[in-house]
GROMACS .gro file of C-alpha atoms in nm:
model
  224
    1MET     CA    1   0.000   0.000   0.000
    2GLY     CA    2   0.103   0.363  -0.021
    3PHE     CA    3   0.096   0.678  -0.232
    4GLY     CA    4   0.470   0.708  -0.289
    5ASP     CA    5   0.631   1.049  -0.242
    6LEU     CA    6   0.343   1.291  -0.179
    7LYS     CA    7   0.577   1.583  -0.231
    8SER     CA    8   0.615   1.476  -0.595
    9ALA     CA    9   0.374   1.520  -0.887
   10ALA     CA   10   0.356   1.141  -0.931
   11GLY     CA   11   0.255   1.087  -0.568
   12LEU     CA   12  -0.014   1.354  -0.588
   13ARG     CA   13  -0.155   1.191  -0.903
   14VAL     CA   14  -0.182   0.859  -0.716
   15LEU     CA   15  -0.363   1.039  -0.432
   16ASN     CA   16  -0.596   1.212  -0.681
   17ASP     CA   17  -0.690   0.881  -0.846
   18PHE     CA   18  -0.739   0.719  -0.505
   19LEU     CA   19  -0.984   0.994  -0.400
   20ALA     CA   20  -1.184   0.984  -0.725
   21ASP     CA   21  -1.460   0.781  -0.555
   22LYS     CA   22  -1.382   0.853  -0.190
   23SER     CA   23  -1.440   1.146   0.041
   24TYR     CA   24  -1.173   1.045   0.292
   25ILE     CA   25  -0.861   0.826   0.313
   26GLU     CA   26  -1.046   0.576   0.533
   27GLY     CA   27  -1.417   0.545   0.610
   28TYR     CA   28  -1.680   0.813   0.575
   29VAL     CA   29  -1.567   1.077   0.826
   30PRO     CA   30  -1.238   1.269   0.864
   31SER     CA   31  -0.990   1.076   1.079
   32GLN     CA   32  -0.624   1.053   1.176
   33ALA     CA   33  -0.566   0.875   0.844
   34ASP     CA   34  -0.651   1.200   0.665
   35ILE     CA   35  -0.425   1.399   0.896
   36ALA     CA   36  -0.130   1.162   0.835
   37VAL     CA   37  -0.162   1.198   0.458
   38PHE     CA   38  -0.237   1.573   0.476
   39GLU     CA   39   0.081   1.637   0.676
   40ALA     CA   40   0.289   1.452   0.417
   41ILE     CA   41   0.191   1.699   0.142
   42ALA     CA   42   0.418   1.999   0.097
   43ALA     CA   43   0.164   2.230  -0.070
   44PRO     CA   44  -0.194   2.226  -0.201
   45PRO     CA   45  -0.235   1.998  -0.505
   46PRO     CA   46  -0.264   2.176  -0.843
   47ALA     CA   47  -0.608   2.262  -0.978
   48ASP     CA   48  -0.608   1.983  -1.238
   49LEU     CA   49  -0.588   1.725  -0.956
   50TYR     CA   50  -0.931   1.835  -0.840
   51HIS     CA   51  -1.013   1.524  -0.631
   52ALA     CA   52  -0.696   1.569  -0.425
   53LEU     CA   53  -0.743   1.949  -0.404
   54ARG     CA   54  -1.104   1.913  -0.288
   55TRP     CA   55  -0.994   1.668  -0.017
   56TYR     CA   56  -0.694   1.885   0.082
   57ASN     CA   57  -0.908   2.198   0.134
   58HIS     CA   58  -1.168   2.000   0.328
   59ILE     CA   59  -0.914   1.844   0.567
   60LYS     CA   60  -0.739   2.181   0.607
   61SER     CA   61  -1.062   2.314   0.758
   62TYR     CA   62  -1.016   2.064   1.045
   63GLU     CA   63  -0.669   2.198   1.135
   64LYS     CA   64  -0.773   2.322   1.479
   65GLN     CA   65  -0.961   1.999   1.558
   66LYS     CA   66  -0.714   1.752   1.409
   67ALA     CA   67  -0.606   1.614   1.747
   68SER     CA   68  -0.967   1.523   1.830
   69LEU     CA   69  -1.039   1.336   1.506
   70PRO     CA   70  -1.101   0.961   1.550
   71GLY     CA   71  -0.854   0.684   1.476
   72VAL     CA   72  -0.485   0.624   1.540
   73LYS     CA   73  -0.227   0.779   1.310
   74LYS     CA   74  -0.025   0.510   1.132
   75ALA     CA   75   0.280   0.516   0.908
   76LEU     CA   76   0.209   0.681   0.572
   77ALA     CA   77   0.281   0.357   0.387
   78LYS     CA   78  -0.019   0.198   0.561
   79TYR     CA   79  -0.258   0.418   0.362
   80GLY     CA   80  -0.341   0.430  -0.005
   81PRO     CA   81  -0.408   0.186  -0.288
   82ALA     CA   82  -0.293  -0.173  -0.255
   83ASP     CA   83  -0.023  -0.287  -0.494
   84VAL     CA   84  -0.200  -0.617  -0.569
   85GLU     CA   85  -0.569  -0.688  -0.604
   86ASP     CA   86  -0.647  -1.058  -0.562
   87THR     CA   87  -0.989  -1.197  -0.657
   88THR     CA   88  -1.117  -1.550  -0.696
   89ASP     CA   89  -1.180  -1.503  -1.067
   90ALA     CA   90  -0.836  -1.358  -1.125
   91ALA     CA   91  -0.670  -1.637  -0.931
   92THR     CA   92  -0.864  -1.897  -1.129
   93ASP     CA   93  -0.777  -1.734  -1.459
   94SER     CA   94  -0.412  -1.714  -1.357
   95LYS     CA   95  -0.406  -2.083  -1.270
   96ASN     CA   96  -0.569  -2.174  -1.600
   97ASP     CA   97  -0.333  -1.950  -1.794
   98ASP     CA   98  -0.031  -2.111  -1.630
   99ASP     CA   99  -0.133  -2.439  -1.789
  100ILE     CA  100  -0.078  -2.287  -2.135
  101ASP     CA  101   0.281  -2.278  -2.254
  102LEU     CA  102   0.284  -1.963  -2.465
  103PHE     CA  103   0.646  -1.984  -2.563
  104GLY     CA  104   0.697  -2.352  -2.624
  105SER     CA  105   1.022  -2.536  -2.568
  106ASP     CA  106   1.358  -2.375  -2.510
  107ASP     CA  107   1.518  -2.610  -2.761
  108GLU     CA  108   1.685  -2.436  -3.054
  109GLU     CA  109   1.489  -2.644  -3.300
  110GLU     CA  110   1.115  -2.708  -3.273
  111SER     CA  111   0.947  -2.999  -3.442
  112GLU     CA  112   0.654  -2.934  -3.672
  113GLU     CA  113   0.421  -3.119  -3.433
  114ALA     CA  114   0.533  -2.915  -3.132
  115LYS     CA  115   0.501  -2.593  -3.333
  116LYS     CA  116   0.147  -2.684  -3.439
  117LEU     CA  117   0.050  -2.770  -3.082
  118ARG     CA  118   0.189  -2.439  -2.954
  119GLU     CA  119  -0.002  -2.240  -3.217
  120GLU     CA  120  -0.325  -2.423  -3.132
  121ARG     CA  121  -0.280  -2.340  -2.764
  122LEU     CA  122  -0.212  -1.976  -2.845
  123ALA     CA  123  -0.531  -1.963  -3.051
  124GLN     CA  124  -0.730  -2.122  -2.766
  125TYR     CA  125  -0.584  -1.873  -2.518
  126GLU     CA  126  -0.670  -1.571  -2.735
  127SER     CA  127  -1.019  -1.706  -2.797
  128LYS     CA  128  -1.083  -1.751  -2.425
  129LYS     CA  129  -0.965  -1.398  -2.346
  130SER     CA  130  -1.176  -1.240  -2.621
  131LYS     CA  131  -1.492  -1.412  -2.498
  132LYS     CA  132  -1.446  -1.308  -2.135
  133PRO     CA  133  -1.733  -1.068  -2.046
  134ALA     CA  134  -1.644  -0.720  -1.930
  135VAL     CA  135  -1.717  -0.662  -1.562
  136VAL     CA  136  -1.899  -0.336  -1.484
  137ALA     CA  137  -1.797  -0.211  -1.140
  138LYS     CA  138  -2.089  -0.061  -0.947
  139SER     CA  139  -2.136   0.095  -0.604
  140SER     CA  140  -2.432   0.159  -0.377
  141ILE     CA  141  -2.414   0.504  -0.218
  142LEU     CA  142  -2.627   0.649   0.064
  143LEU     CA  143  -2.630   1.029   0.060
  144ASP     CA  144  -2.726   1.277   0.331
  145VAL     CA  145  -2.856   1.600   0.179
  146LYS     CA  146  -2.902   1.880   0.433
  147PRO     CA  147  -3.134   2.180   0.386
  148TRP     CA  148  -3.073   2.533   0.510
  149ASP     CA  149  -3.342   2.536   0.778
  150ASP     CA  150  -3.677   2.395   0.889
  151GLU     CA  151  -3.859   2.611   0.633
  152THR     CA  152  -3.692   2.450   0.333
  153ASP     CA  153  -3.939   2.270   0.107
  154MET     CA  154  -3.806   1.912   0.140
  155ALA     CA  155  -4.034   1.779  -0.133
  156LYS     CA  156  -3.886   2.032  -0.374
  157LEU     CA  157  -3.536   1.952  -0.250
  158GLU     CA  158  -3.585   1.582  -0.326
  159GLU     CA  159  -3.735   1.668  -0.664
  160CYS     CA  160  -3.422   1.866  -0.746
  161VAL     CA  161  -3.194   1.580  -0.642
  162ARG     CA  162  -3.385   1.322  -0.846
  163SER     CA  163  -3.382   1.555  -1.147
  164ILE     CA  164  -3.009   1.484  -1.179
  165GLN     CA  165  -2.975   1.231  -1.459
  166ALA     CA  166  -2.655   1.072  -1.585
  167ASP     CA  167  -2.546   0.758  -1.765
  168GLY     CA  168  -2.463   0.503  -1.495
  169LEU     CA  169  -2.676   0.668  -1.222
  170VAL     CA  170  -2.997   0.517  -1.078
  171TRP     CA  171  -3.181   0.678  -0.786
  172GLY     CA  172  -3.338   0.452  -0.523
  173SER     CA  173  -3.542   0.487  -0.204
  174SER     CA  174  -3.532   0.791   0.022
  175LYS     CA  175  -3.653   0.914   0.359
  176LEU     CA  176  -3.645   1.224   0.577
  177VAL     CA  177  -3.434   1.195   0.893
  178PRO     CA  178  -3.465   1.445   1.183
  179VAL     CA  179  -3.142   1.626   1.273
  180GLY     CA  180  -3.276   1.861   1.543
  181TYR     CA  181  -3.455   2.194   1.588
  182GLY     CA  182  -3.730   2.081   1.353
  183ILE     CA  183  -3.486   2.034   1.065
  184LYS     CA  184  -3.486   1.713   0.861
  185LYS     CA  185  -3.228   1.594   0.612
  186LEU     CA  186  -3.296   1.392   0.298
  187GLN     CA  187  -3.133   1.047   0.302
  188ILE     CA  188  -3.139   0.900  -0.047
  189GLN     CA  189  -2.992   0.585  -0.203
  190CYS     CA  190  -2.839   0.556  -0.549
  191VAL     CA  191  -2.648   0.298  -0.752
  192VAL     CA  192  -2.368   0.419  -0.980
  193GLU     CA  193  -2.130   0.272  -1.232
  194ASP     CA  194  -1.789   0.357  -1.090
  195ASP     CA  195  -1.632   0.449  -1.425
  196LYS     CA  196  -1.909   0.695  -1.508
  197VAL     CA  197  -2.030   0.857  -1.184
  198GLY     CA  198  -1.831   0.963  -0.876
  199THR     CA  199  -1.921   1.122  -0.543
  200ASP     CA  200  -1.756   1.448  -0.648
  201MET     CA  201  -1.988   1.479  -0.946
  202LEU     CA  202  -2.291   1.404  -0.728
  203GLU     CA  203  -2.186   1.662  -0.470
  204GLU     CA  204  -2.126   1.928  -0.734
  205ARG     CA  205  -2.461   1.868  -0.904
  206ILE     CA  206  -2.663   1.844  -0.580
  207THR     CA  207  -2.513   2.147  -0.405
  208ALA     CA  208  -2.577   2.349  -0.721
  209PHE     CA  209  -2.940   2.368  -0.599
  210GLU     CA  210  -2.824   2.630  -0.350
  211ASP     CA  211  -3.172   2.762  -0.277
  212TYR     CA  212  -3.256   2.433  -0.104
  213VAL     CA  213  -2.931   2.247  -0.032
  214GLN     CA  214  -2.679   2.349   0.234
  215SER     CA  215  -2.447   2.048   0.198
  216MET     CA  216  -2.417   1.684   0.091
  217ASP     CA  217  -2.232   1.404   0.269
  218VAL     CA  218  -2.171   1.037   0.188
  219ALA     CA  219  -2.334   0.834   0.466
  220ALA     CA  220  -2.239   0.492   0.325
  221PHE     CA  221  -2.043   0.366   0.023
  222ASN     CA  222  -2.043  -0.002  -0.071
  223LYS     CA  223  -1.906  -0.182  -0.374
  224ILE     CA  224  -2.159  -0.412  -0.544
   0.00000   0.00000   0.00000
């Protein structure tokens, strides 16, 4: 795991990609993990790394409360994307692929029969790879959308949220949850295709309804 050197452009790009579908380094609230990574950055990320810059500015706002944030600060290398992703399908494919000798014998001369057998196996391997269905990565996201006050028209607020349409975005069930002083927040579920819709896009589109929406937070984020 790790981001590499966060004082370098390459390290910041890794951080930016990591935060493309996340609000925080770990979990769904700011924690000591965010502080550890924040303190390793020499300066604000450039504007083109907008996921990292959005996160940086958000964590900077917790500077006075950083000691009280939850969690235990770990070594920087303990955070970030894993170097290896192991899945059952990938392991099975790897095992099957190992059974195919793509390069044949190391002998200087190859018999016609061995050459034919190698070519047949290569053709079988390519055919199997071409027929493998593409996997569409999806996530289920629970959003908390907060109004300005108890006089905000929550029906209109929800109508505005559901009016947001995008390829790879499907809205689900919703409910109003009391937060105090007569104010209720909208809690709404959606399913997104990870390559097409991110939490940053949702936040930007939802908070654009500034007459009704004060803020948006990710309450839960689960891969499907």
